[in-house]
Amino acid sequence: MRVRANGVEHRGQALDLRGTGIEVRDLFQWLRDETDDRIQSPTGGPLHQQVGWIKPSMTLDVRRALANAARSLGRMPPQQEHIDRLDARIEAISPTFPDLERARKRVARTGEELDGHRERVARLSGRLEEQRVRGAVERELEDSVSAAIRRLSEVETEAIAARQALDDALDRARRARDRQETRLSLVDRRENLKREARAWLLEAVWPQFLRAIRSLPPEVLESVPLDYGRSVPLEGVRSTGGTSENRNALDRSMNRRESRPNTSKAENRRTMVRPSDFTETPVPTACAIVRIARMHTPVLLAVDCFDRAVRARAALDAPVILV
Amino acid sequence: MLLVIAHSSAARQSLRNVCNGYPDVVIRRFGRAVTFRETELGALLALRLREKHATAVQLERTEALNEFRDVPDRVREAAVAYEARDHRSTPYAAFVTGTAHPSVEDLRNVDL
């Protein structure tokens, strides 16, 4: 990689930019921006988003990060093909909803008009009837009555058309909802498959990850400060033996034997370490994930456990920048 | 009554919130469908949901069916006779054969 900042050019796979005044946030942005030429290195993907900036305050979704690490190694879950097919089907369904509001407004408006015209026809006809009884019919009134009746029939036609249009729109809305529901159930299925795929990917790199955790230099494990988040004290990380229930995942993974054919199931469950056990120790966990992944984008290390960049590069097996 | 149907999980959550906030407006809850009292407040809550979730909220106005006013005698009588049939397993289509009761096809496309 090549980093150009403040008029100085830095080259190499292990850089130390501490004390150069470069904003770490900017550096991380540059790494993730394909068009940015201040850093020349491969642009970071989803895994880099998760573990590309290692700092004590980071949070880590261990399962997703491990799944991405497995993908970086070219592992392809058996569910992938099905997921891709579902993606295409989901993409193809885009229900369009008719403008029901306009149709409802039109029905309401024509209904009101209809009522108004019916009233007008009734009123005028009443007056005409009166005049007929008295035997003095005004020609003008007769004309307005027939005009009002003609208009009423027009308005009636319009009201019927409005009603019909609303019924059609409601039908289309119902069909759109059916498609929407189909789409949602496909999305559900895809999400389930994605979960399965992640579990498969996780499984594929889990032993490697545990080995990587154990191979990290002691400084990394010791560097985890005790006062962030709900972090578990790491004393005893390198201790051997002991059966205290309180020991954390790192501790247990350090002591866990790969296979224990003779242990009972209950004990196995107790000593089994799971991805969620590592969420409270994100720094060593992220370091181990970087170590097993194929990472071409430099990882920013904002932790003080590495005094020299080359040492960090060796531990993480990836290009690094101390920041 | 006002019938409010939520067609997305977000709409469903909003509907739940509204029901919890105004229990006196709610007549009955059926998961993603709820009936509201037909008051202006009921209408306000229903319209607010539609405003927020657009097509994911369906609003209907329902009323109780009075079969003596709204349904022709022959339909009502057929329903009564069918429920009193001798063999539980007889489907309606078989039941009406040879009787004066309307067939399924007679009823299907006739507006109530």
Coordinates of C-alpha atoms in Angstrom, one line a residue:
Chain A
M1 CA 0.0 0.0 0.0
R2 CA 0.9 3.6 -0.4
V3 CA -0.4 6.4 1.8
R4 CA 0.0 10.0 1.0
A5 CA -0.8 12.4 3.8
N6 CA 0.5 15.8 4.9
G7 CA 3.0 15.8 2.1
V8 CA 4.7 12.6 3.2
E9 CA 4.4 9.3 1.4
H10 CA 4.4 6.1 3.3
R11 CA 4.9 2.7 1.6
G12 CA 4.8 -0.9 2.8
Q13 CA 2.6 -3.6 4.2
A14 CA 3.2 -2.5 7.8
L15 CA 2.9 1.2 8.5
D16 CA 3.1 3.2 11.7
L17 CA 1.2 6.5 11.3
R18 CA 0.9 7.2 15.0
G19 CA 1.7 10.8 15.8
T20 CA 1.3 12.0 12.2
G21 CA -1.9 13.9 13.0
I22 CA -3.9 11.9 10.4
E23 CA -7.5 11.6 11.5
V24 CA -8.2 7.8 11.8
R25 CA -11.8 8.3 10.8
D26 CA -10.6 9.9 7.5
L27 CA -8.1 7.1 7.0
F28 CA -10.8 4.5 7.3
Q29 CA -13.0 6.4 4.8
W30 CA -10.2 6.6 2.3
L31 CA -9.6 2.8 2.6
R32 CA -13.2 2.2 1.8
D33 CA -13.4 4.7 -1.1
E34 CA -12.5 3.2 -4.4
T35 CA -11.9 6.7 -6.0
D36 CA -9.8 8.1 -3.2
D37 CA -6.1 8.3 -4.3
R38 CA -4.6 9.2 -0.9
I39 CA -4.3 5.5 -0.2
Q40 CA -3.4 3.0 -2.8
S41 CA -4.6 -0.4 -1.7
P42 CA -7.4 -2.8 -2.5
T43 CA -10.8 -1.3 -1.4
G44 CA -12.4 -2.8 1.7
G45 CA -15.5 -5.0 1.5
P46 CA -18.0 -6.1 4.2
L47 CA -15.4 -7.9 6.3
H48 CA -13.2 -4.8 6.3
Q49 CA -16.2 -2.8 7.4
Q50 CA -16.4 -5.1 10.5
V51 CA -12.8 -5.7 11.5
G52 CA -10.9 -3.1 9.5
W53 CA -10.6 -0.7 12.3
I54 CA -9.6 -2.4 15.5
K55 CA -10.1 -0.3 18.6
P56 CA -11.1 -1.0 22.2
S57 CA -14.6 0.6 21.8
M58 CA -15.5 -1.4 18.7
T59 CA -18.5 -3.7 18.6
L60 CA -18.4 -6.9 16.6
D61 CA -21.1 -9.3 15.3
V62 CA -18.8 -12.3 15.6
R63 CA -21.0 -14.7 13.6
R64 CA -21.3 -12.3 10.6
A65 CA -17.6 -11.4 10.7
L66 CA -16.6 -15.1 10.7
A67 CA -19.0 -15.9 7.9
N68 CA -17.4 -13.0 5.9
A69 CA -14.0 -14.3 6.7
A70 CA -15.0 -17.7 5.4
R71 CA -16.2 -16.1 2.2
S72 CA -12.9 -14.3 1.8
L73 CA -11.3 -17.7 1.8
G74 CA -13.5 -18.7 -1.1
R75 CA -15.8 -20.9 1.0
M76 CA -19.2 -21.2 -0.7
P77 CA -22.2 -22.4 1.3
P78 CA -24.4 -25.1 -0.3
Q79 CA -27.4 -22.7 0.2
Q80 CA -25.9 -20.0 -2.0
E81 CA -27.4 -21.2 -5.3
H82 CA -30.9 -21.3 -3.8
I83 CA -30.3 -17.9 -2.2
D84 CA -29.4 -16.4 -5.6
R85 CA -32.4 -17.9 -7.2
L86 CA -34.7 -16.4 -4.5
D87 CA -32.9 -13.1 -4.9
A88 CA -33.9 -13.1 -8.6
R89 CA -37.5 -14.1 -7.9
I90 CA -37.8 -11.4 -5.2
E91 CA -36.4 -8.8 -7.5
A92 CA -38.9 -9.7 -10.2
I93 CA -41.9 -9.1 -7.9
S94 CA -42.7 -5.4 -7.6
P95 CA -46.4 -5.0 -6.8
T96 CA -47.9 -1.8 -8.0
F97 CA -50.7 -0.4 -6.0
P98 CA -53.5 1.6 -7.7
D99 CA -54.3 5.1 -6.5
L100 CA -57.1 4.1 -4.2
E101 CA -57.3 7.6 -2.6
R102 CA -58.1 9.2 -5.9
A103 CA -60.8 6.6 -6.6
R104 CA -62.3 7.1 -3.2
K105 CA -62.3 10.9 -3.6
R106 CA -64.1 10.5 -6.9
V107 CA -66.8 8.3 -5.4
A108 CA -67.3 10.7 -2.6
R109 CA -67.5 13.7 -4.9
T110 CA -69.9 12.2 -7.4
G111 CA -72.1 10.8 -4.6
E112 CA -72.4 14.3 -3.1
E113 CA -73.2 15.8 -6.6
L114 CA -75.8 13.1 -7.1
D115 CA -77.6 13.9 -3.8
G116 CA -77.5 17.6 -4.7
H117 CA -79.0 17.0 -8.2
R118 CA -81.7 14.7 -6.9
E119 CA -82.7 17.3 -4.4
R120 CA -82.8 20.0 -7.2
V121 CA -84.9 17.8 -9.4
A122 CA -87.3 17.1 -6.6
R123 CA -87.6 20.8 -5.7
L124 CA -88.2 22.0 -9.3
S125 CA -90.6 19.1 -10.0
G126 CA -92.6 20.1 -6.9
R127 CA -92.9 23.7 -8.0
L128 CA -93.9 22.6 -11.5
E129 CA -96.6 20.3 -10.0
E130 CA -97.9 23.2 -8.0
Q131 CA -98.2 25.4 -11.1
R132 CA -99.9 22.6 -12.9
V133 CA -102.5 22.3 -10.1
R134 CA -103.0 26.1 -10.3
G135 CA -103.2 25.9 -14.1
A136 CA -100.5 28.4 -14.7
V137 CA -97.3 26.7 -15.9
E138 CA -94.3 28.8 -16.6
R139 CA -92.5 27.7 -19.7
E140 CA -89.1 28.6 -18.2
L141 CA -89.7 26.3 -15.2
E142 CA -90.6 23.5 -17.5
D143 CA -87.3 23.9 -19.3
S144 CA -85.3 24.0 -16.1
V145 CA -87.0 20.8 -14.9
S146 CA -86.1 18.9 -18.1
A147 CA -82.5 20.3 -18.0
A148 CA -82.2 19.3 -14.4
I149 CA -83.4 15.7 -15.2
R150 CA -80.9 15.5 -18.0
R151 CA -78.1 16.7 -15.8
L152 CA -79.2 14.2 -13.1
S153 CA -78.9 11.3 -15.4
E154 CA -75.4 12.5 -16.5
V155 CA -74.3 12.7 -12.8
E156 CA -75.8 9.3 -12.2
T157 CA -73.7 7.8 -15.0
E158 CA -70.6 9.5 -13.6
A159 CA -71.3 8.2 -10.1
I160 CA -71.8 4.6 -11.4
A161 CA -68.5 4.9 -13.4
A162 CA -66.7 6.2 -10.2
R163 CA -68.1 3.3 -8.2
Q164 CA -66.9 0.9 -10.9
A165 CA -63.5 2.4 -11.0
L166 CA -63.2 2.1 -7.3
D167 CA -64.2 -1.5 -7.3
D168 CA -61.6 -2.2 -10.0
A169 CA -59.0 -0.4 -8.0
L170 CA -59.9 -2.4 -4.9
D171 CA -59.5 -5.6 -7.0
R172 CA -56.1 -4.5 -8.2
A173 CA -55.1 -3.6 -4.7
R174 CA -56.1 -7.0 -3.5
R175 CA -54.0 -8.7 -6.2
A176 CA -51.0 -6.4 -5.4
R177 CA -51.3 -7.4 -1.7
D178 CA -51.3 -11.1 -2.8
R179 CA -48.1 -10.5 -4.7
Q180 CA -46.7 -8.5 -1.8
E181 CA -47.4 -11.4 0.5
T182 CA -45.7 -13.9 -1.8
R183 CA -42.7 -11.6 -1.9
L184 CA -42.6 -11.4 1.9
S185 CA -42.7 -15.2 2.2
L186 CA -39.9 -15.5 -0.3
V187 CA -37.9 -12.9 1.7
D188 CA -38.5 -15.0 4.8
R189 CA -37.3 -18.1 3.1
R190 CA -34.2 -16.3 1.8
E191 CA -33.4 -14.9 5.3
N192 CA -33.6 -18.4 6.8
L193 CA -31.3 -19.7 4.1
K194 CA -28.9 -16.9 4.7
R195 CA -28.9 -17.8 8.4
E196 CA -28.2 -21.4 7.5
A197 CA -25.4 -20.3 5.1
R198 CA -23.8 -18.2 7.8
A199 CA -23.9 -21.1 10.2
W200 CA -22.3 -23.3 7.6
L201 CA -19.6 -20.7 6.9
L202 CA -19.0 -20.2 10.6
E203 CA -18.6 -24.0 11.0
A204 CA -16.1 -24.0 8.2
V205 CA -13.7 -21.6 9.9
W206 CA -14.4 -22.2 13.5
P207 CA -11.5 -24.5 14.4
Q208 CA -9.2 -22.2 12.5
F209 CA -10.5 -19.2 14.4
L210 CA -10.0 -20.9 17.8
R211 CA -6.4 -21.8 16.7
A212 CA -5.9 -18.2 15.6
I213 CA -7.1 -16.9 19.0
R214 CA -4.7 -19.1 20.8
S215 CA -1.8 -18.1 18.5
L216 CA -2.2 -14.3 19.1
P217 CA 0.7 -12.8 21.0
P218 CA 0.1 -12.4 24.7
E219 CA 0.2 -8.6 24.4
V220 CA -3.0 -8.7 22.4
L221 CA -4.9 -10.7 25.0
E222 CA -3.4 -8.7 27.9
S223 CA -4.2 -5.4 26.2
V224 CA -7.9 -5.7 26.5
P225 CA -8.8 -3.0 28.9
L226 CA -11.1 -4.0 31.7
D227 CA -13.2 -1.0 31.8
Y228 CA -15.1 -0.9 28.5
G229 CA -18.5 -2.3 27.9
R230 CA -19.4 -5.3 30.0
S231 CA -15.9 -6.7 29.4
V232 CA -14.9 -9.7 31.3
P233 CA -11.6 -9.6 33.2
L234 CA -9.0 -11.4 31.3
E235 CA -6.8 -12.4 34.1
G236 CA -6.0 -16.0 33.8
V237 CA -6.3 -16.0 30.1
R238 CA -3.1 -17.9 29.9
S239 CA -3.6 -19.8 33.1
T240 CA -3.8 -23.5 32.8
G241 CA -6.3 -25.8 34.4
G242 CA -8.9 -24.7 36.8
T243 CA -12.6 -25.2 36.4
S244 CA -14.0 -21.8 37.4
E245 CA -17.4 -21.2 35.6
N246 CA -16.6 -17.5 35.4
R247 CA -13.7 -17.8 33.0
N248 CA -14.6 -16.2 29.7
A249 CA -14.5 -17.6 26.2
L250 CA -11.0 -16.6 25.5
D251 CA -9.9 -18.3 28.6
R252 CA -11.9 -21.4 27.8
S253 CA -10.8 -21.5 24.2
M254 CA -7.2 -21.3 25.3
N255 CA -7.6 -24.3 27.5
R256 CA -10.1 -26.3 25.4
R257 CA -8.8 -29.5 24.0
E258 CA -9.8 -30.0 20.4
S259 CA -11.5 -33.3 21.0
R260 CA -12.7 -34.8 24.2
P261 CA -14.1 -38.2 23.4
N262 CA -14.3 -39.1 27.0
T263 CA -16.1 -36.1 28.5
S264 CA -19.7 -36.2 29.2
K265 CA -22.2 -34.2 27.2
A266 CA -22.9 -31.9 30.1
E267 CA -19.3 -31.0 30.5
N268 CA -18.9 -30.6 26.8
R269 CA -21.6 -28.0 26.8
R270 CA -20.1 -26.2 29.7
T271 CA -16.6 -26.0 28.1
M272 CA -17.9 -25.5 24.5
V273 CA -17.2 -22.0 23.3
R274 CA -19.6 -20.2 21.0
P275 CA -19.3 -17.1 18.8
S276 CA -21.4 -15.1 21.2
D277 CA -18.9 -15.8 23.9
F278 CA -16.5 -13.6 22.0
T279 CA -18.6 -10.4 21.6
E280 CA -17.2 -8.9 24.8
T281 CA -13.6 -9.2 23.8
P282 CA -13.8 -7.6 20.3
V283 CA -10.1 -6.7 20.0
P284 CA -8.5 -10.1 20.2
T285 CA -11.5 -11.6 18.4
A286 CA -11.2 -9.2 15.5
C287 CA -7.4 -9.8 15.4
A288 CA -8.0 -13.5 15.1
I289 CA -10.6 -13.1 12.4
V290 CA -8.3 -10.9 10.4
R291 CA -5.6 -13.5 10.9
I292 CA -7.7 -16.3 9.4
A293 CA -9.3 -14.2 6.6
R294 CA -7.7 -13.3 3.3
M295 CA -7.4 -9.5 3.8
H296 CA -5.8 -7.3 1.2
T297 CA -7.1 -4.0 2.6
P298 CA -5.0 -2.6 5.4
V299 CA -6.4 -3.0 8.9
L300 CA -6.2 0.0 11.2
L301 CA -4.9 -0.8 14.6
A302 CA -5.9 1.7 17.3
V303 CA -4.8 -0.4 20.2
D304 CA -1.5 -0.1 22.1
C305 CA -0.6 -3.8 22.2
F306 CA 1.7 -3.6 19.2
D307 CA 4.8 -1.5 19.6
R308 CA 6.0 -2.2 16.1
A309 CA 3.9 -2.4 12.9
V310 CA 5.9 -5.4 11.5
R311 CA 5.0 -7.3 14.6
A312 CA 1.3 -6.5 14.2
R313 CA 1.5 -7.5 10.5
A314 CA 3.0 -10.9 11.5
A315 CA 0.4 -11.5 14.2
L316 CA -2.6 -10.5 11.9
D317 CA -1.1 -11.9 8.7
A318 CA -2.5 -8.8 6.9
P319 CA -1.4 -5.4 5.8
V320 CA -1.7 -3.1 8.9
I321 CA -1.4 0.5 9.9
L322 CA -0.8 1.5 13.5
V323 CA -2.8 4.6 14.2
Chain B
M1 CA -67.3 -1.0 12.9
L2 CA -64.0 0.0 11.3
L3 CA -61.9 -2.9 10.3
V4 CA -58.2 -2.2 10.2
I5 CA -55.9 -4.8 8.6
A6 CA -52.1 -4.5 8.8
H7 CA -50.2 -6.0 5.7
S8 CA -46.7 -5.5 6.9
S9 CA -44.8 -6.1 10.1
A10 CA -44.2 -2.4 10.6
A11 CA -47.9 -1.7 10.2
R12 CA -48.7 -4.5 12.6
Q13 CA -46.4 -3.0 15.2
S14 CA -48.0 0.4 14.8
L15 CA -51.5 -1.2 15.1
R16 CA -50.4 -2.9 18.3
N17 CA -49.2 0.4 19.7
V18 CA -52.4 2.1 18.8
C19 CA -54.5 -0.6 20.4
N20 CA -52.4 -0.5 23.6
G21 CA -52.7 3.3 23.7
Y22 CA -56.5 3.4 23.1
P23 CA -58.0 0.2 24.4
D24 CA -61.5 1.8 24.7
V25 CA -61.5 2.4 20.9
V26 CA -60.8 -1.3 20.2
I27 CA -63.7 -3.7 19.9
R28 CA -61.7 -6.8 19.1
R29 CA -58.2 -7.7 18.2
F30 CA -57.4 -10.5 15.7
G31 CA -53.6 -10.5 15.4
R32 CA -53.0 -8.3 12.3
A33 CA -56.7 -7.2 12.1
V34 CA -58.6 -5.1 14.6
T35 CA -62.1 -3.7 14.8
F36 CA -62.4 -0.1 16.1
R37 CA -65.5 1.6 17.4
E38 CA -67.1 3.7 14.7
T39 CA -66.3 7.0 16.3
E40 CA -64.4 10.0 15.0
L41 CA -61.5 8.9 17.3
G42 CA -61.7 5.4 15.7
A43 CA -61.5 7.1 12.3
L44 CA -58.6 9.3 13.4
L45 CA -56.5 6.4 14.6
A46 CA -57.3 4.3 11.5
L47 CA -56.4 7.2 9.1
R48 CA -53.3 7.9 11.0
L49 CA -52.2 4.3 10.4
R50 CA -53.0 4.6 6.7
E51 CA -51.1 7.9 6.5
K52 CA -48.1 6.2 8.1
H53 CA -48.1 2.9 6.2
A54 CA -50.0 3.7 3.0
T55 CA -50.9 0.6 1.2
A56 CA -49.8 -1.7 4.0
V57 CA -52.9 -0.6 5.9
Q58 CA -56.4 -1.6 4.7
L59 CA -59.5 0.1 6.1
E60 CA -63.0 -1.3 5.8
R61 CA -66.3 -0.3 7.3
T62 CA -68.2 -3.3 8.5
E63 CA -71.7 -3.8 9.8
A64 CA -73.5 -6.8 11.2
L65 CA -75.4 -8.9 8.6
N66 CA -79.1 -9.0 9.1
E67 CA -80.1 -12.1 7.1
F68 CA -83.8 -11.2 7.4
R69 CA -83.2 -7.9 5.7
D70 CA -80.2 -8.4 3.5
V71 CA -80.4 -12.1 2.3
P72 CA -83.1 -13.6 0.2
D73 CA -85.3 -16.2 1.9
R74 CA -84.2 -19.1 -0.4
V75 CA -80.5 -18.6 0.7
R76 CA -81.4 -18.4 4.3
E77 CA -83.7 -21.4 4.2
A78 CA -81.1 -23.4 2.2
A79 CA -78.5 -22.7 5.0
V80 CA -80.9 -23.9 7.7
A81 CA -81.9 -27.0 5.8
Y82 CA -78.3 -27.9 5.0
E83 CA -77.2 -27.6 8.7
A84 CA -80.1 -30.0 9.6
R85 CA -79.1 -32.6 7.0
D86 CA -79.1 -36.3 7.9
H87 CA -75.5 -37.2 7.0
R88 CA -72.8 -34.9 8.2
S89 CA -70.6 -35.9 5.3
T90 CA -72.9 -34.9 2.5
P91 CA -71.5 -31.9 0.6
Y92 CA -73.8 -29.1 -0.2
A93 CA -73.7 -29.8 -3.9
A94 CA -75.0 -33.4 -3.3
F95 CA -77.4 -32.2 -0.7
V96 CA -79.3 -29.8 -3.0
T97 CA -79.7 -32.4 -5.9
G98 CA -83.4 -33.1 -6.3
T99 CA -84.5 -30.4 -3.8
A100 CA -85.8 -26.9 -4.5
H101 CA -82.7 -25.3 -2.8
P102 CA -80.4 -23.3 -5.0
S103 CA -77.2 -24.9 -6.3
V104 CA -73.8 -23.5 -5.7
E105 CA -73.7 -22.2 -9.3
D106 CA -77.1 -20.6 -8.8
L107 CA -75.6 -18.5 -6.0
R108 CA -72.1 -17.9 -7.0
N109 CA -72.3 -14.7 -9.1
V110 CA -75.5 -13.2 -7.7
D111 CA -74.8 -10.0 -5.8
L112 CA -76.3 -9.8 -2.4

